[in-house]
Short mmCIF file of C-alpha atoms and ligand atoms in Angstrom, two decimals:
data_model
loop_
_atom_site.label_atom_id
_atom_site.label_comp_id
_atom_site.label_asym_id
_atom_site.label_seq_id
_atom_site.Cartn_x
_atom_site.Cartn_y
_atom_site.Cartn_z
CA ASP A 269 3.78 2.18 -13.80
CA PHE A 270 0.13 3.20 -14.20
CA HIS A 271 0.80 6.44 -16.01
CA GLY A 272 0.47 5.39 -19.61
CA ILE A 273 -2.98 7.02 -19.66
CA ASP A 274 -4.49 9.03 -22.46
CA GLU A 275 -4.53 12.81 -22.50
CA GLU A 276 -8.30 13.22 -22.41
CA LEU A 277 -8.63 11.14 -19.26
CA VAL A 278 -5.85 13.13 -17.59
CA GLN A 279 -7.61 16.43 -18.38
CA LYS A 280 -10.90 15.14 -16.95
CA MET A 281 -9.19 13.96 -13.77
CA VAL A 282 -7.32 17.26 -13.37
CA HIS A 283 -10.60 19.13 -13.69
CA ASP A 284 -12.34 16.91 -11.11
CA ALA A 285 -9.36 17.13 -8.77
CA LEU A 286 -9.34 20.94 -8.93
CA VAL A 287 -13.07 21.08 -8.16
CA TRP A 288 -12.66 18.58 -5.30
CA SER A 289 -9.76 20.55 -3.79
CA SER A 290 -11.67 23.82 -3.88
CA LEU A 291 -14.78 22.29 -2.31
CA HIS A 292 -12.95 20.41 0.45
CA GLY A 293 -10.38 22.96 1.56
CA LEU A 294 -7.27 21.42 0.01
CA VAL A 295 -6.02 25.00 -0.33
CA VAL A 296 -3.23 27.39 0.59
CA GLY A 297 -2.97 31.18 0.50
CA ASP A 298 -2.00 32.35 -2.99
CA LYS A 299 1.30 34.21 -2.73
CA ASN A 300 0.30 36.36 -5.71
CA VAL A 301 -2.69 37.79 -3.86
CA GLN A 302 -2.31 40.50 -1.23
CA ARG A 303 -3.39 39.65 2.33
CA SER A 304 -3.74 35.95 1.38
CA GLY A 305 -1.25 35.06 4.12
CA LYS A 306 -3.00 37.18 6.70
CA VAL A 307 -6.77 36.98 6.28
CA PRO A 308 -8.58 33.66 5.94
CA GLY A 309 -10.92 33.41 2.96
CA VAL A 310 -8.88 35.79 0.83
CA GLY A 311 -6.84 34.66 -2.17
CA MET A 312 -6.98 30.89 -1.91
CA VAL A 313 -5.47 28.51 -4.43
CA HIS A 314 -5.45 24.71 -4.42
CA ALA A 315 -2.41 23.18 -2.69
CA PRO A 316 0.05 21.65 -5.16
CA PHE A 317 -0.70 17.93 -5.51
CA ALA A 318 0.17 14.83 -7.50
CA LEU A 319 -2.74 13.71 -9.65
CA LEU A 320 -2.41 10.06 -8.64
CA PRO A 321 -0.99 8.36 -5.55
CA VAL A 322 2.54 7.02 -5.78
CA ALA A 323 3.15 3.28 -5.61
CA PHE A 324 4.85 2.31 -2.35
CA PRO A 325 5.65 -1.15 -0.93
CA GLU A 326 3.35 -2.10 1.93
CA ASN A 327 6.11 -3.67 4.04
CA HIS A 328 8.10 -0.44 4.06
CA PHE A 329 5.03 1.61 4.88
CA LYS A 330 4.29 -0.69 7.81
CA LEU A 331 7.86 -0.46 9.03
CA ALA A 332 7.75 3.36 9.00
CA CYS A 333 4.53 3.26 11.05
CA GLU A 334 5.97 0.70 13.44
CA VAL A 335 9.06 2.73 14.34
CA ALA A 336 7.11 5.95 15.00
CA PRO A 337 6.38 5.16 18.69
CA ILE A 338 10.01 4.15 19.19
CA PHE A 339 11.18 7.48 17.80
CA ASN A 340 8.64 9.24 20.05
CA GLN A 341 10.11 7.54 23.07
CA LEU A 342 13.65 8.25 21.91
CA ILE A 343 12.97 11.98 21.60
CA ASP A 344 11.43 12.02 25.06
CA ARG A 345 14.41 10.22 26.60
CA VAL A 346 16.97 12.38 24.79
CA SER A 347 15.14 15.53 25.89
CA LEU A 348 15.61 14.49 29.53
CA ASP A 349 19.40 14.38 29.15
CA GLY A 350 20.27 18.06 29.30
CA LYS A 351 23.97 17.38 29.40
CA PHE A 352 23.87 15.23 26.27
CA LEU A 353 22.04 18.00 24.39
CA GLN A 354 24.40 20.73 25.59
CA ASP A 355 27.58 18.70 25.00
CA SER A 356 26.57 17.41 21.56
CA LEU A 357 25.66 20.91 20.40
CA SER A 358 28.59 22.71 22.06
CA ARG A 359 30.61 23.06 18.83
CA THR A 360 27.52 24.00 16.80
CA LYS A 361 26.79 26.67 19.40
CA LYS A 362 30.02 28.51 18.61
CA VAL A 363 29.22 29.02 14.94
CA ASP A 364 25.44 29.00 14.73
CA VAL A 365 23.78 31.98 16.42
CA PHE A 366 20.29 30.51 16.15
CA THR A 367 21.14 27.19 17.80
CA SER A 368 23.15 29.11 20.35
CA ARG A 369 20.10 31.18 21.37
CA LEU A 370 18.00 28.02 21.73
CA LEU A 371 20.75 26.48 23.87
CA ASP A 372 20.82 29.60 26.08
CA ILE A 373 17.13 29.17 26.85
CA HIS A 374 17.72 25.48 27.49
CA SER A 375 20.59 26.32 29.90
CA LYS A 376 18.37 28.73 31.79
CA MET A 377 15.77 26.00 32.22
CA LEU A 378 18.45 23.60 33.49
CA GLU A 379 19.62 26.23 35.99
CA MET A 380 16.06 26.80 37.20
CA ASN A 381 15.66 23.05 37.45
CA LYS A 382 12.53 23.45 35.31
CA ILE A 383 10.57 20.23 35.09
CA GLU A 384 8.12 19.65 32.28
CA GLU A 385 5.59 17.27 33.79
CA ILE A 386 3.23 17.18 30.84
CA ARG A 387 5.11 16.51 27.60
CA LEU A 388 3.50 16.68 24.19
CA GLY A 389 5.31 15.71 21.00
CA LEU A 390 3.72 16.01 17.57
CA HIS A 391 6.48 14.75 15.31
CA ARG A 392 7.01 13.65 11.74
CA SER A 393 9.78 11.33 10.66
CA ASP A 394 10.65 11.56 6.94
CA TYR A 395 12.07 8.72 4.84
CA MET A 396 13.16 7.84 1.37
CA LEU A 397 13.30 4.34 0.00
CA ASP A 398 16.77 3.74 -1.43
CA GLU A 399 16.29 1.95 -4.73
CA GLN A 400 19.46 -0.13 -4.77
CA THR A 401 19.62 -1.29 -1.17
CA LYS A 402 15.81 -1.41 -0.74
CA LEU A 403 16.30 0.27 2.61
CA LEU A 404 13.88 2.77 4.07
CA LEU A 405 16.24 5.49 5.27
CA GLN A 406 15.40 8.37 7.55
CA ILE A 407 15.97 11.83 6.13
CA GLU A 408 15.15 13.69 9.31
CA LEU A 409 12.86 13.80 12.28
CA ASN A 410 10.87 16.99 12.80
CA THR A 411 9.91 17.83 16.36
CA ILE A 412 8.70 21.38 15.69
CA SER A 413 6.03 22.81 13.37
CA CYS A 414 5.40 19.65 11.34
CA SER A 415 3.37 20.81 8.37
CA PHE A 416 0.37 19.21 6.71
CA PRO A 417 -1.39 17.14 9.39
CA GLY A 418 -4.55 18.58 7.81
CA LEU A 419 -3.86 18.77 4.08
CA SER A 420 -2.18 15.32 3.95
CA CYS A 421 -5.49 13.70 4.96
CA LEU A 422 -7.32 15.63 2.28
CA VAL A 423 -4.91 14.49 -0.44
CA SER A 424 -5.51 10.85 0.53
CA GLU A 425 -9.26 11.53 0.26
CA LEU A 426 -8.83 13.31 -3.07
CA HIS A 427 -6.95 10.34 -4.49
CA ARG A 428 -9.51 7.91 -3.14
CA SER A 429 -12.28 9.93 -4.73
CA LEU A 430 -10.47 10.01 -8.10
CA LEU A 431 -9.83 6.27 -8.03
CA LYS A 432 -13.47 5.59 -7.18
CA HIS A 433 -14.43 7.34 -10.42
CA TYR A 434 -11.53 6.51 -12.70
CA GLY A 435 -9.94 3.49 -11.03
CA GLU A 436 -11.38 0.94 -13.39
CA TYR A 437 -9.93 2.76 -16.42
CA LEU A 438 -6.59 2.91 -14.66
CA GLY A 439 -6.64 -0.58 -13.20
CA LEU A 440 -6.35 0.90 -9.70
CA ASP A 441 -8.34 0.18 -6.55
CA SER A 442 -9.12 3.07 -4.16
CA LYS A 443 -8.90 0.65 -1.21
CA ARG A 444 -5.16 0.40 -1.67
CA ILE A 445 -4.74 3.96 -0.41
CA PRO A 446 -4.22 3.60 3.34
CA SER A 447 -6.54 5.61 5.55
CA ASN A 448 -4.99 8.79 6.85
CA ASN A 449 -6.38 10.25 10.04
CA THR A 450 -3.52 12.53 11.13
CA VAL A 451 -5.71 15.59 11.60
CA ASN A 452 -8.01 13.88 14.11
CA ARG A 453 -5.19 12.10 15.92
CA PHE A 454 -3.25 15.34 16.34
CA ALA A 455 -6.42 17.12 17.50
CA GLU A 456 -6.95 14.30 20.00
CA ALA A 457 -3.39 14.66 21.31
CA LEU A 458 -3.79 18.44 21.71
CA ALA A 459 -7.16 17.90 23.43
CA LYS A 460 -5.75 15.31 25.82
CA ALA A 461 -2.81 17.56 26.68
CA TRP A 462 -5.34 20.32 27.34
CA THR A 463 -7.28 17.95 29.64
CA GLU A 464 -4.12 17.02 31.55
CA TYR A 465 -3.38 20.69 32.11
CA ASN A 466 -6.73 20.77 33.89
CA ASN A 467 -7.92 24.34 33.64
CA PRO A 468 -11.28 24.45 31.84
CA ARG A 469 -10.91 28.19 31.16
CA ALA A 470 -7.50 27.87 29.49
CA VAL A 471 -7.04 27.62 25.72
CA VAL A 472 -4.63 26.19 23.17
CA MET A 473 -2.39 28.83 21.61
CA VAL A 474 -1.06 28.30 18.08
CA VAL A 475 2.15 30.28 17.60
CA VAL A 476 1.98 31.50 14.02
CA GLN A 477 4.12 33.46 11.60
CA PRO A 478 2.92 37.02 10.86
CA GLU A 479 2.29 35.90 7.29
CA GLU A 480 1.27 32.27 6.78
CA HIS A 481 0.23 30.83 3.43
CA ASN A 482 -0.23 27.37 4.91
CA MET A 483 -2.89 28.63 7.31
CA TYR A 484 -5.68 26.29 6.12
CA ASP A 485 -3.66 23.27 7.18
CA GLN A 486 -3.51 24.84 10.65
CA HIS A 487 -7.20 25.78 10.61
CA LEU A 488 -8.18 22.21 9.71
CA LEU A 489 -6.46 21.02 12.87
CA CYS A 490 -8.01 23.72 15.05
CA ALA A 491 -11.45 23.04 13.56
CA ALA A 492 -11.13 19.35 14.52
CA LEU A 493 -10.03 20.40 18.00
CA LYS A 494 -13.08 22.66 18.38
CA GLU A 495 -15.66 20.38 16.78
CA LYS A 496 -14.60 17.04 18.25
CA TYR A 497 -13.25 18.11 21.64
CA ASN A 498 -14.76 21.55 22.18
CA VAL A 499 -11.32 23.01 22.91
CA LYS A 500 -10.73 26.57 21.78
CA ALA A 501 -7.54 27.67 20.03
CA ILE A 502 -6.21 31.21 19.60
CA ARG A 503 -3.51 32.30 17.15
CA LYS A 504 -0.66 34.59 18.19
CA THR A 505 2.63 35.64 16.65
CA LEU A 506 5.80 35.65 18.73
CA ALA A 507 5.74 39.47 18.71
CA GLU A 508 2.15 39.49 19.99
CA ILE A 509 3.06 37.04 22.73
CA ASP A 510 5.86 39.37 23.79
CA ALA A 511 3.50 42.35 23.84
CA GLU A 512 0.46 40.67 25.41
CA GLY A 513 1.93 37.85 27.45
CA GLU A 514 2.76 37.64 31.13
CA LEU A 515 3.76 35.00 33.59
CA LEU A 516 1.39 34.91 36.57
CA SER A 517 2.79 34.22 40.02
CA ASP A 518 1.55 30.61 39.93
CA GLY A 519 3.41 29.97 36.65
CA THR A 520 0.38 30.32 34.39
CA LEU A 521 1.07 31.86 30.98
CA SER A 522 -1.51 34.53 30.29
CA VAL A 523 -1.79 36.12 26.84
CA ALA A 524 -4.13 39.10 26.46
CA GLY A 525 -5.78 38.00 29.68
CA GLN A 526 -6.34 34.38 28.50
CA ALA A 527 -4.76 31.47 30.38
CA ILE A 528 -2.82 29.19 28.01
CA ALA A 529 -2.93 25.41 28.54
CA VAL A 530 -1.03 24.23 25.45
CA ILE A 531 1.39 26.12 23.18
CA TYR A 532 1.51 24.62 19.68
CA PHE A 533 4.35 26.06 17.58
CA ARG A 534 3.85 26.61 13.86
CA SER A 535 6.55 29.28 13.94
CA GLY A 536 9.80 29.66 15.82
CA TYR A 537 11.77 26.94 13.96
CA ALA A 538 13.75 29.29 11.69
CA PRO A 539 16.07 32.25 12.43
CA THR A 540 13.80 34.51 10.35
CA ASP A 541 11.03 33.88 12.89
CA TYR A 542 13.08 35.94 15.38
CA PRO A 543 13.71 39.30 13.67
CA SER A 544 14.19 41.11 17.00
CA GLU A 545 14.71 40.53 20.72
CA ALA A 546 10.92 40.64 21.20
CA GLU A 547 10.50 37.19 19.65
CA TRP A 548 13.28 35.69 21.78
CA ARG A 549 11.71 37.21 24.89
CA ALA A 550 8.42 35.54 23.93
CA ARG A 551 10.11 32.17 23.47
CA LEU A 552 11.75 32.43 26.89
CA LEU A 553 8.53 33.57 28.55
CA MET A 554 6.65 30.57 27.17
CA GLU A 555 9.39 28.17 28.19
CA GLN A 556 9.35 29.47 31.77
CA SER A 557 5.61 28.96 32.07
CA LEU A 558 3.63 25.93 33.18
CA ALA A 559 1.86 25.65 29.82
CA VAL A 560 2.41 22.42 27.87
CA LYS A 561 4.82 23.26 25.06
CA CYS A 562 4.68 21.46 21.75
CA PRO A 563 7.62 21.38 21.53
CA SER A 564 9.49 22.31 24.70
CA ILE A 565 12.98 23.72 24.12
CA SER A 566 14.51 20.30 24.83
CA TYR A 567 12.20 18.52 22.35
CA HIS A 568 13.12 21.19 19.80
CA LEU A 569 16.85 20.62 20.35
CA ALA A 570 16.44 16.83 20.33
CA GLY A 571 15.17 17.17 16.76
CA THR A 572 18.24 18.98 15.42
CA LYS A 573 20.41 17.49 12.67
CA LYS A 574 23.45 17.42 14.93
CA ILE A 575 21.57 15.29 17.47
CA GLN A 576 20.33 13.02 14.66
CA GLN A 577 23.96 12.53 13.66
CA GLU A 578 25.08 11.89 17.26
CA LEU A 579 22.32 9.32 17.78
CA ALA A 580 23.57 7.42 14.74
CA GLN A 581 27.02 6.94 16.31
CA PRO A 582 27.81 3.50 17.73
CA ASN A 583 26.39 2.77 21.20
CA VAL A 584 24.50 6.04 21.55
CA LEU A 585 20.95 4.69 21.10
CA GLU A 586 21.73 2.20 23.87
CA ARG A 587 22.03 5.09 26.30
CA PHE A 588 18.41 6.06 25.72
CA LEU A 589 16.48 2.92 24.86
CA ASP A 590 16.32 -0.42 26.66
CA ASP A 591 14.74 -2.78 24.17
CA LYS A 592 17.36 -4.40 21.88
CA GLU A 593 14.85 -5.05 19.10
CA ASP A 594 13.68 -1.43 19.15
CA ILE A 595 17.26 -0.26 18.88
CA ALA A 596 17.92 -2.57 15.94
CA LYS A 597 14.79 -1.35 14.13
CA LEU A 598 15.79 2.31 14.46
CA ARG A 599 19.39 1.66 13.50
CA LYS A 600 18.26 0.00 10.28
CA CYS A 601 16.57 3.28 9.28
CA PHE A 602 19.68 5.38 9.82
CA ALA A 603 21.51 6.59 6.76
CA GLY A 604 25.24 7.26 6.97
CA LEU A 605 25.71 10.40 9.08
CA TRP A 606 28.99 12.11 9.89
CA SER A 607 30.25 15.22 11.61
CA LEU A 608 32.77 17.38 9.77
CA ASP A 609 35.62 16.60 12.16
CA ASP A 610 36.03 13.23 10.45
CA THR A 611 38.87 13.82 7.95
CA ASP A 612 38.52 10.48 6.16
CA ILE A 613 34.91 11.09 5.32
CA ILE A 614 35.63 14.68 4.24
CA ASN A 615 38.23 13.47 1.78
CA ARG A 616 35.84 10.84 0.50
CA ALA A 617 33.12 13.49 0.08
CA ILE A 618 35.49 15.79 -1.82
CA GLU A 619 36.26 12.87 -4.16
CA ARG A 620 32.63 11.80 -4.61
CA PRO A 621 30.40 14.78 -3.70
CA ASP A 622 27.51 13.17 -5.57
CA LEU A 623 27.22 10.55 -2.82
CA PHE A 624 26.72 13.08 -0.01
CA VAL A 625 24.47 15.90 1.17
CA MET A 626 25.80 18.67 3.37
CA LYS A 627 23.23 19.88 5.89
CA PRO A 628 23.34 23.02 8.00
CA GLN A 629 21.47 23.20 11.28
CA ARG A 630 18.20 24.52 9.77
CA GLU A 631 14.54 23.51 9.57
CA GLY A 632 11.93 24.25 6.96
CA GLY A 633 13.62 23.12 3.73
CA GLY A 634 15.72 24.77 1.06
CA ASN A 635 19.01 24.88 2.99
CA ASN A 636 20.97 21.80 1.95
CA ILE A 637 24.11 21.66 -0.19
CA TYR A 638 24.47 19.17 -3.05
CA GLY A 639 26.82 18.05 -5.80
CA ASP A 640 29.80 20.20 -6.74
CA ASP A 641 28.85 22.71 -4.02
CA VAL A 642 29.58 20.01 -1.42
CA LYS A 643 33.10 19.75 -2.77
CA GLN A 644 33.64 23.53 -2.97
CA ASN A 645 32.30 24.11 0.54
CA LEU A 646 34.31 21.28 2.10
CA LYS A 647 37.48 22.53 0.43
CA ARG A 648 36.81 26.07 1.62
CA LEU A 649 36.23 24.85 5.19
CA GLN A 650 39.47 22.80 5.05
CA ARG A 651 41.40 25.79 3.74
CA ASP A 652 39.99 28.23 6.29
CA GLY A 653 40.52 25.83 9.16
CA THR A 654 37.87 27.65 11.23
CA GLU A 655 35.23 26.08 13.42
CA GLU A 656 32.56 26.91 10.87
CA ASP A 657 32.50 23.23 9.92
CA ALA A 658 30.57 22.57 13.14
CA ALA A 659 27.53 24.24 11.55
CA PHE A 660 27.14 21.27 9.19
CA ILE A 661 26.73 17.53 9.13
CA LEU A 662 27.31 15.20 6.18
CA MET A 663 24.72 12.64 5.18
CA GLN A 664 24.74 9.77 2.74
CA ARG A 665 22.80 10.71 -0.39
CA ILE A 666 19.75 8.51 -0.92
CA PHE A 667 18.65 7.53 -4.42
CA PRO A 668 14.94 6.71 -4.54
CA THR A 669 13.14 5.21 -7.53
CA VAL A 670 12.34 7.78 -10.20
CA SER A 671 8.92 7.46 -11.80
CA SER A 672 6.84 9.52 -14.15
CA THR A 673 4.22 11.61 -12.34
CA PHE A 674 1.53 14.21 -13.01
CA LEU A 675 2.15 17.25 -10.82
CA VAL A 676 -0.62 19.83 -10.51
CA ARG A 677 0.24 23.37 -9.50
CA ASN A 678 -1.76 26.58 -10.04
CA GLY A 679 -4.38 24.65 -11.98
CA ILE A 680 -1.85 23.34 -14.49
CA CYS A 681 -0.74 19.73 -14.85
CA HIS A 682 2.84 18.84 -15.77
CA LYS A 683 4.21 15.41 -16.43
CA ASP A 684 7.70 14.91 -15.04
CA ARG A 685 10.16 12.43 -13.61
CA ALA A 686 9.79 12.50 -9.85
CA VAL A 687 10.84 10.99 -6.53
CA SER A 688 8.88 10.71 -3.30
CA GLU A 689 9.48 11.13 0.41
CA LEU A 690 7.30 9.46 3.03
CA GLY A 691 6.62 11.16 6.36
CA VAL A 692 4.96 9.37 9.26
CA TYR A 693 3.38 11.48 11.99
CA GLY A 694 3.73 10.49 15.61
CA ALA A 695 2.09 11.76 18.79
CA TYR A 696 3.46 11.37 22.30
CA LEU A 697 1.83 12.57 25.51
CA ARG A 698 3.09 11.88 28.98
CA ASN A 699 2.13 13.28 32.37
CA LYS A 700 4.78 12.41 34.96
CA ASP A 701 5.03 8.61 34.82
CA LYS A 702 1.86 8.10 32.85
CA VAL A 703 2.27 7.68 29.09
CA ILE A 704 -1.11 8.73 27.72
CA ILE A 705 -0.39 8.56 23.99
CA ASN A 706 2.49 7.00 22.08
CA ASP A 707 1.43 6.20 18.55
CA GLN A 708 1.84 6.76 14.85
CA CYS A 709 -0.92 9.03 13.55
CA GLY A 710 -0.90 8.91 9.78
CA TYR A 711 1.29 9.86 6.87
CA LEU A 712 2.41 12.55 4.45
CA MET A 713 3.70 11.66 1.03
CA ARG A 714 5.55 14.37 -0.87
CA THR A 715 6.71 14.15 -4.45
CA LYS A 716 9.21 16.37 -6.22
CA VAL A 717 10.76 16.61 -9.65
CA SER A 718 13.79 14.32 -9.57
CA SER A 719 16.15 16.96 -10.98
CA SER A 720 15.42 19.23 -8.01
CA ASN A 721 17.43 18.62 -4.87
CA GLU A 722 15.16 20.38 -2.44
CA GLY A 723 12.06 18.80 -1.01
CA GLY A 724 9.70 21.06 0.93
CA VAL A 725 6.13 21.79 -0.16
CA ALA A 726 6.00 24.93 1.98
CA ALA A 727 9.30 26.06 0.45
CA GLY A 728 7.78 25.58 -3.04
CA PHE A 729 9.69 22.53 -4.31
CA ALA A 730 7.37 19.54 -3.84
CA VAL A 731 3.70 18.60 -4.18
CA LEU A 732 1.44 16.76 -1.73
CA ASP A 733 0.80 13.14 -2.55
CA SER A 734 -0.54 9.91 -1.07
CA ILE A 735 0.33 6.22 -1.21
CA TYR A 736 -0.83 3.35 -3.36
CA LEU A 737 0.22 0.22 -1.51
CA THR A 738 1.91 -2.46 -3.59
N1 GSH B 39 4.87 27.68 8.91
C1 GSH B 39 4.50 26.61 8.03
C2 GSH B 39 3.46 25.74 8.71
O1 GSH B 39 3.19 25.96 9.89
O2 GSH B 39 2.91 24.87 8.03
C3 GSH B 39 5.71 25.81 7.55
C4 GSH B 39 6.37 25.03 8.65
C5 GSH B 39 7.51 24.14 8.10
O3 GSH B 39 8.24 24.52 7.18
N2 GSH B 39 7.58 22.93 8.67
C6 GSH B 39 8.55 21.93 8.25
C7 GSH B 39 7.78 20.92 7.40
O4 GSH B 39 7.08 20.06 7.92
C8 GSH B 39 9.16 21.26 9.43
S1 GSH B 39 10.06 22.43 10.43
N3 GSH B 39 7.89 21.04 6.07
C9 GSH B 39 7.25 20.15 5.16
C10 GSH B 39 7.16 20.74 3.76
O5 GSH B 39 7.10 21.96 3.62
O6 GSH B 39 7.10 19.97 2.80
#
């Protein structure tokens, strides 16, 4: 624990960190300022961050990086099995309107025999290190709208810069913060997908929410794409795509007269992203087109919690992967996962709700059920005897090491007990039989107050962090 530092030093570091963040674009739109989610350059505030990187064992970090390409391949294989996706989600479909709409689009593509030749995945697999078992356990795998490929790199740089100045007082070495190049690796993957599409006049389209406070993270990625690869990106909301988009006779997606090579979703993962039929029409239009979708509807579905739970069942991984060692490595990362048709586990969870998390089929954070609410909800579902239980999965609760941390938010530093979650980014690009990229790309560390159950930075619960290898 390197946090027994004196107050004066902390204040100096906080000051330097706030200056560094402002100068280097470690910023988000300030929700208290009007138009800050709409117009760049208006109402910026530093992104919430931890003052110092969190200690993390090197062997576990390496393991998380090592399994990233295996997860990339798994998602690709699962996405090819339309029947597996439809069957596994068939009960969820009955009770979850959102998943049901996604499945409808997927069915239409199956009927059309739509083949996605160029497949681009920009994923992030999230883990927590369970203190007692010393196991690195997967929380979830995001296949759509993974946040912070840009800001995560900046936090690693911020911490390196602080340790260069203050490291000797703290007994810390800046070289122990692993390099983080996610932003460039993701830009490279988008650029290579654009090249595979092979229309020099076409552009990358970022699908954005009408109001986006995390826009600078997105702009960092698009700036790298422009500067390093000279590929242009435009930003469109789902409603704009519905109004301005058309499918040309050759299958090209054209939006406001621009041909689209790659569609990169930073919206469309939550029900609130589809307030009307217009947004669903836009999603279908994009899916029908020849543009490379990141993600395609089948990649999106392959990343759902229900599929995560199905993949953790005995002998399911074997259907999708060939290499025994790869399978064993993934399985070791799986926490206990159960569907709610398992009566034994339900009874166990009612007895010991503290050992479980109940998860609905939702992305973006802030939706999980913990503690006594697990018990109340399970009892209600048992009593009602409806199919509503299919909207949830149960997961083993993971207990990571709690350590004392300095969290900086809105220019103010708080000391608190906190836990951390490691995300490893992965990129996958394939054109027909040719795998062009399959790699890990960098990391995102997030830290949250240990008394809070929720984890997302975008949802306002956690701060951005980096790693100090031990
Ligand atoms: N629209 C925002 C963005 O594009 O950055 C948020 C997207 C979002 O919530 N992404 C989830 C995520 O990576 C995955 S679906 N959350 C991480 C966090 O907020 O800490």
